[in-house]
Coordinates of N, CA and C in Angstrom, one line a residue:
P1 N 0.8 -1.2 0.0 CA 0.0 0.0 0.0 C 0.9 1.3 0.0
G2 N 1.6 1.5 -1.1 CA 2.4 2.7 -1.2 C 1.6 3.9 -1.2
A3 N 2.1 5.0 -0.7 CA 1.4 6.3 -0.6 C 1.0 6.7 -2.0
A4 N 1.8 6.4 -3.0 CA 1.6 6.8 -4.4 C 0.8 5.7 -5.2
G5 N 0.5 4.6 -4.5 CA -0.2 3.5 -5.1 C 0.4 2.1 -4.8
S6 N -0.3 1.1 -5.1 CA 0.2 -0.3 -4.8 C 1.3 -0.6 -5.8
F7 N 2.2 -1.5 -5.3 CA 3.2 -2.0 -6.2 C 3.7 -3.3 -5.7
G8 N 4.3 -4.0 -6.6 CA 4.9 -5.3 -6.3 C 6.4 -5.3 -6.5
V9 N 7.1 -6.2 -5.9 CA 8.6 -6.3 -5.9 C 9.0 -7.7 -6.3
L10 N 9.9 -7.8 -7.2 CA 10.5 -9.0 -7.6 C 12.1 -8.8 -7.5
V11 N 12.8 -9.9 -7.5 CA 14.3 -9.9 -7.5 C 14.7 -9.0 -8.7
G12 N 15.6 -8.1 -8.5 CA 16.1 -7.3 -9.5 C 15.4 -6.0 -9.7
H13 N 14.4 -5.7 -8.8 CA 13.6 -4.5 -8.8 C 14.5 -3.3 -8.6
V14 N 14.2 -2.2 -9.3 CA 14.9 -1.0 -9.1 C 14.8 -0.5 -7.7
P15 N 15.9 -0.1 -7.1 CA 15.9 0.4 -5.7 C 14.9 1.6 -5.5
V16 N 14.1 1.5 -4.4 CA 13.1 2.5 -4.2 C 12.8 2.6 -2.7
V17 N 12.4 3.7 -2.2 CA 11.9 3.9 -0.9 C 10.5 4.5 -1.1
S18 N 9.5 3.8 -0.4 CA 8.1 4.3 -0.5 C 7.5 4.4 0.8
Q19 N 6.8 5.5 1.0 CA 6.0 5.7 2.3 C 4.8 4.7 2.1
L20 N 4.5 4.1 3.2 CA 3.3 3.2 3.2 C 2.1 3.9 3.9
K21 N 0.9 3.6 3.3 CA -0.3 4.1 3.9 C -1.0 2.8 4.5
P22 N -2.0 3.0 5.3 CA -2.7 1.9 5.9 C -3.2 0.9 4.9
G23 N -2.8 -0.4 5.0 CA -3.3 -1.4 4.1 C -2.6 -2.7 4.3
V24 N -2.7 -3.6 3.3 CA -2.2 -4.9 3.4 C -0.9 -5.1 2.6
V25 N 0.1 -5.7 3.3 CA 1.4 -6.1 2.6 C 1.3 -7.6 2.5
E26 N 1.5 -8.0 1.3 CA 1.5 -9.5 1.0 C 3.0 -9.9 0.8
I27 N 3.3 -11.0 1.4 CA 4.6 -11.6 1.3 C 4.5 -13.0 0.6
H28 N 5.1 -13.1 -0.6 CA 5.0 -14.3 -1.4 C 6.3 -15.1 -1.2
D29 N 6.2 -16.3 -0.8 CA 7.4 -17.2 -0.6 C 7.0 -18.5 -1.3
G30 N 7.4 -18.7 -2.5 CA 7.0 -19.9 -3.2 C 5.5 -19.9 -3.5
G31 N 4.8 -20.9 -3.0 CA 3.4 -20.9 -3.2 C 2.6 -20.4 -2.0
K32 N 3.4 -20.0 -1.0 CA 2.8 -19.5 0.3 C 2.7 -17.9 0.2
V33 N 1.5 -17.4 0.7 CA 1.2 -16.0 0.7 C 0.8 -15.6 2.1
E34 N 1.5 -14.7 2.7 CA 1.2 -14.2 4.1 C 0.7 -12.7 3.9
Q35 N -0.4 -12.4 4.6 CA -0.9 -11.0 4.5 C -0.8 -10.3 5.9
F36 N -0.2 -9.1 5.9 CA -0.1 -8.3 7.1 C -0.7 -7.0 6.9
F37 N -1.5 -6.5 7.9 CA -2.0 -5.1 7.9 C -0.9 -4.2 8.5
V38 N -0.6 -3.1 7.8 CA 0.3 -2.1 8.3 C -0.4 -0.8 8.4
S39 N -0.1 -0.1 9.5 CA -0.8 1.2 9.7 C -0.1 2.3 9.0
S40 N 1.2 2.2 8.9 CA 2.0 3.2 8.1 C 3.4 2.7 8.2
G41 N 4.3 3.4 7.5 CA 5.7 3.1 7.6 C 6.4 3.3 6.3
F42 N 7.5 2.6 6.0 CA 8.2 2.7 4.8 C 8.6 1.4 4.3
A43 N 8.7 1.3 2.9 CA 9.2 0.1 2.3 C 10.6 0.5 1.6
F44 N 11.6 -0.3 2.0 CA 12.9 0.0 1.4 C 13.2 -1.2 0.5
V45 N 13.4 -0.9 -0.8 CA 13.6 -2.0 -1.8 C 14.9 -1.8 -2.5
S46 N 15.7 -3.0 -2.5 CA 16.9 -3.0 -3.2 C 16.8 -4.0 -4.3
T47 N 17.8 -4.3 -5.1 CA 17.8 -5.2 -6.2 C 17.7 -6.7 -5.6
T48 N 18.0 -6.9 -4.3 CA 18.0 -8.2 -3.8 C 17.0 -8.5 -2.6
A49 N 16.4 -7.4 -2.1 CA 15.6 -7.6 -0.9 C 14.6 -6.4 -0.8
A50 N 13.6 -6.6 0.0 CA 12.6 -5.6 0.4 C 12.4 -5.6 1.9
D51 N 12.6 -4.5 2.5 CA 12.4 -4.4 4.0 C 11.2 -3.5 4.3
I52 N 10.4 -3.9 5.2 CA 9.2 -3.1 5.6 C 9.5 -2.6 7.0
C53 N 9.4 -1.3 7.2 CA 9.6 -0.7 8.5 C 8.2 -0.1 8.8
A54 N 7.4 -0.8 9.6 CA 6.0 -0.4 9.9 C 5.8 0.1 11.3
V55 N 5.0 1.1 11.5 CA 4.7 1.6 12.8 C 4.0 0.5 13.6
E56 N 3.0 -0.1 13.0 CA 2.2 -1.2 13.5 C 2.0 -2.2 12.4
A57 N 2.1 -3.5 12.7 CA 1.8 -4.6 11.7 C 1.2 -5.8 12.5
A58 N 0.2 -6.4 11.8 CA -0.5 -7.6 12.4 C -0.9 -8.4 11.3
P59 N -0.9 -9.8 11.5 CA -1.5 -10.6 10.4 C -3.0 -10.3 10.2
V60 N -3.4 -10.2 9.0 CA -4.8 -9.9 8.7 C -5.7 -10.8 9.4
S61 N -5.3 -12.1 9.5 CA -6.2 -13.1 10.2 C -6.4 -12.7 11.7
D62 N -5.6 -11.9 12.3 CA -5.8 -11.5 13.7 C -6.7 -10.3 13.9
L63 N -7.1 -9.7 12.8 CA -8.0 -8.5 12.9 C -9.4 -9.0 13.2
D64 N -10.1 -8.3 14.1 CA -11.5 -8.6 14.6 C -12.4 -7.5 14.0
S65 N -13.4 -7.9 13.2 CA -14.3 -7.0 12.6 C -15.2 -6.3 13.5
D66 N -15.6 -7.0 14.6 CA -16.5 -6.3 15.6 C -15.8 -5.2 16.3
T67 N -14.5 -5.4 16.7 CA -13.7 -4.4 17.4 C -13.5 -3.2 16.4
I68 N -13.1 -3.6 15.2 CA -12.9 -2.5 14.2 C -14.1 -1.6 14.0
K69 N -15.3 -2.3 13.9 CA -16.5 -1.5 13.7 C -16.8 -0.6 14.9
E70 N -16.5 -1.1 16.1 CA -16.7 -0.3 17.3 C -15.7 0.9 17.3
N71 N -14.5 0.7 16.9 CA -13.5 1.7 16.8 C -13.9 2.8 15.8
I72 N -14.4 2.3 14.6 CA -14.9 3.3 13.6 C -16.0 4.2 14.1
S73 N -16.9 3.6 14.8 CA -18.0 4.4 15.4 C -17.5 5.4 16.4
T74 N -16.5 5.0 17.3 CA -16.0 5.8 18.3 C -15.2 7.0 17.7
F75 N -14.3 6.6 16.7 CA -13.5 7.7 16.0 C -14.3 8.6 15.2
T76 N -15.4 8.1 14.6 CA -16.3 9.0 13.8 C -16.9 10.1 14.8
K77 N -17.4 9.6 15.9 CA -18.0 10.6 16.9 C -16.9 11.5 17.4
T78 N -15.7 11.0 17.7 CA -14.6 11.9 18.2 C -14.2 12.9 17.2
V79 N -14.2 12.6 15.9 CA -13.9 13.6 14.8 C -14.9 14.6 14.8
A80 N -16.2 14.2 14.9 CA -17.3 15.2 14.9 C -17.3 16.1 16.1
D81 N -16.9 15.6 17.2 CA -17.0 16.3 18.5 C -15.7 17.0 18.9
A82 N -14.7 16.9 18.1 CA -13.4 17.4 18.5 C -13.4 18.9 18.7
Q83 N -12.8 19.4 19.8 CA -12.8 20.8 20.2 C -11.6 21.6 19.6
N84 N -10.6 20.8 19.0 CA -9.5 21.6 18.4 C -8.9 20.7 17.3
D85 N -8.1 21.3 16.5 CA -7.5 20.7 15.3 C -6.7 19.5 15.7
M86 N -5.9 19.5 16.8 CA -5.1 18.4 17.2 C -5.9 17.1 17.5
D87 N -7.0 17.3 18.3 CA -7.9 16.2 18.6 C -8.5 15.7 17.4
K88 N -9.0 16.6 16.5 CA -9.6 16.1 15.3 C -8.7 15.3 14.4
A89 N -7.4 15.8 14.2 CA -6.5 15.1 13.4 C -6.1 13.8 14.0
T90 N -5.9 13.7 15.3 CA -5.6 12.4 15.9 C -6.7 11.4 15.7
A91 N -8.0 11.8 15.9 CA -9.1 10.9 15.7 C -9.2 10.5 14.3
Q92 N -8.9 11.5 13.3 CA -9.0 11.2 11.9 C -8.0 10.1 11.5
V93 N -6.8 10.1 12.1 CA -5.9 9.0 11.8 C -6.4 7.7 12.3
G94 N -7.0 7.7 13.5 CA -7.6 6.4 14.0 C -8.7 5.9 13.1
L95 N -9.5 6.9 12.7 CA -10.6 6.5 11.8 C -10.1 5.9 10.5
D96 N -9.1 6.6 9.9 CA -8.6 6.1 8.6 C -7.9 4.7 8.7
V97 N -7.2 4.5 9.8 CA -6.5 3.2 10.0 C -7.6 2.1 10.2
N98 N -8.6 2.4 11.0 CA -9.6 1.4 11.2 C -10.5 1.1 10.0
Q99 N -10.7 2.1 9.2 CA -11.5 1.9 7.9 C -10.6 1.0 7.0
A100 N -9.3 1.2 6.9 CA -8.4 0.4 6.1 C -8.4 -1.0 6.6
M101 N -8.4 -1.2 8.0 CA -8.4 -2.5 8.5 C -9.7 -3.3 8.1
L102 N -10.8 -2.6 8.2 CA -12.1 -3.2 7.8 C -12.0 -3.6 6.3
Q103 N -11.5 -2.7 5.5 CA -11.4 -3.0 4.1 C -10.5 -4.3 3.9
A104 N -9.4 -4.4 4.7 CA -8.5 -5.5 4.6 C -9.1 -6.8 4.8
I105 N -10.1 -6.8 5.8 CA -10.7 -8.1 6.1 C -12.0 -8.4 5.4
T106 N -12.6 -7.4 4.8 CA -13.8 -7.6 4.0 C -13.6 -7.6 2.6
G107 N -12.5 -7.0 2.1 CA -12.2 -6.9 0.7 C -13.0 -5.8 0.1
A108 N -13.7 -5.0 0.9 CA -14.5 -3.8 0.4 C -13.6 -2.7 -0.1
K109 N -14.0 -2.0 -1.1 CA -13.2 -0.9 -1.6 C -13.8 0.4 -1.1

């Protein structure tokens, strides 16, 4: 989930650094695919490796839709009721991350 759009990496990829937005990082190893939700961070890609430095990361299978929906409701109310820009921005980040988590587990766009 690069900030400029999704991208894939194969051996020999041109070196790149990309900011990550909330979303799913897939790791392919042979026929096995692992999915991790990342809240934000950076991807560092070289010709031989890709490293992910994430603020938070969790297997998508560990995400709980009921908790996420509760969080979305709470953050939506907090954004609407915020008394200052800092509180509103903080709540908006929480809302954006939880909406991305819900999308990750439901496949909704």
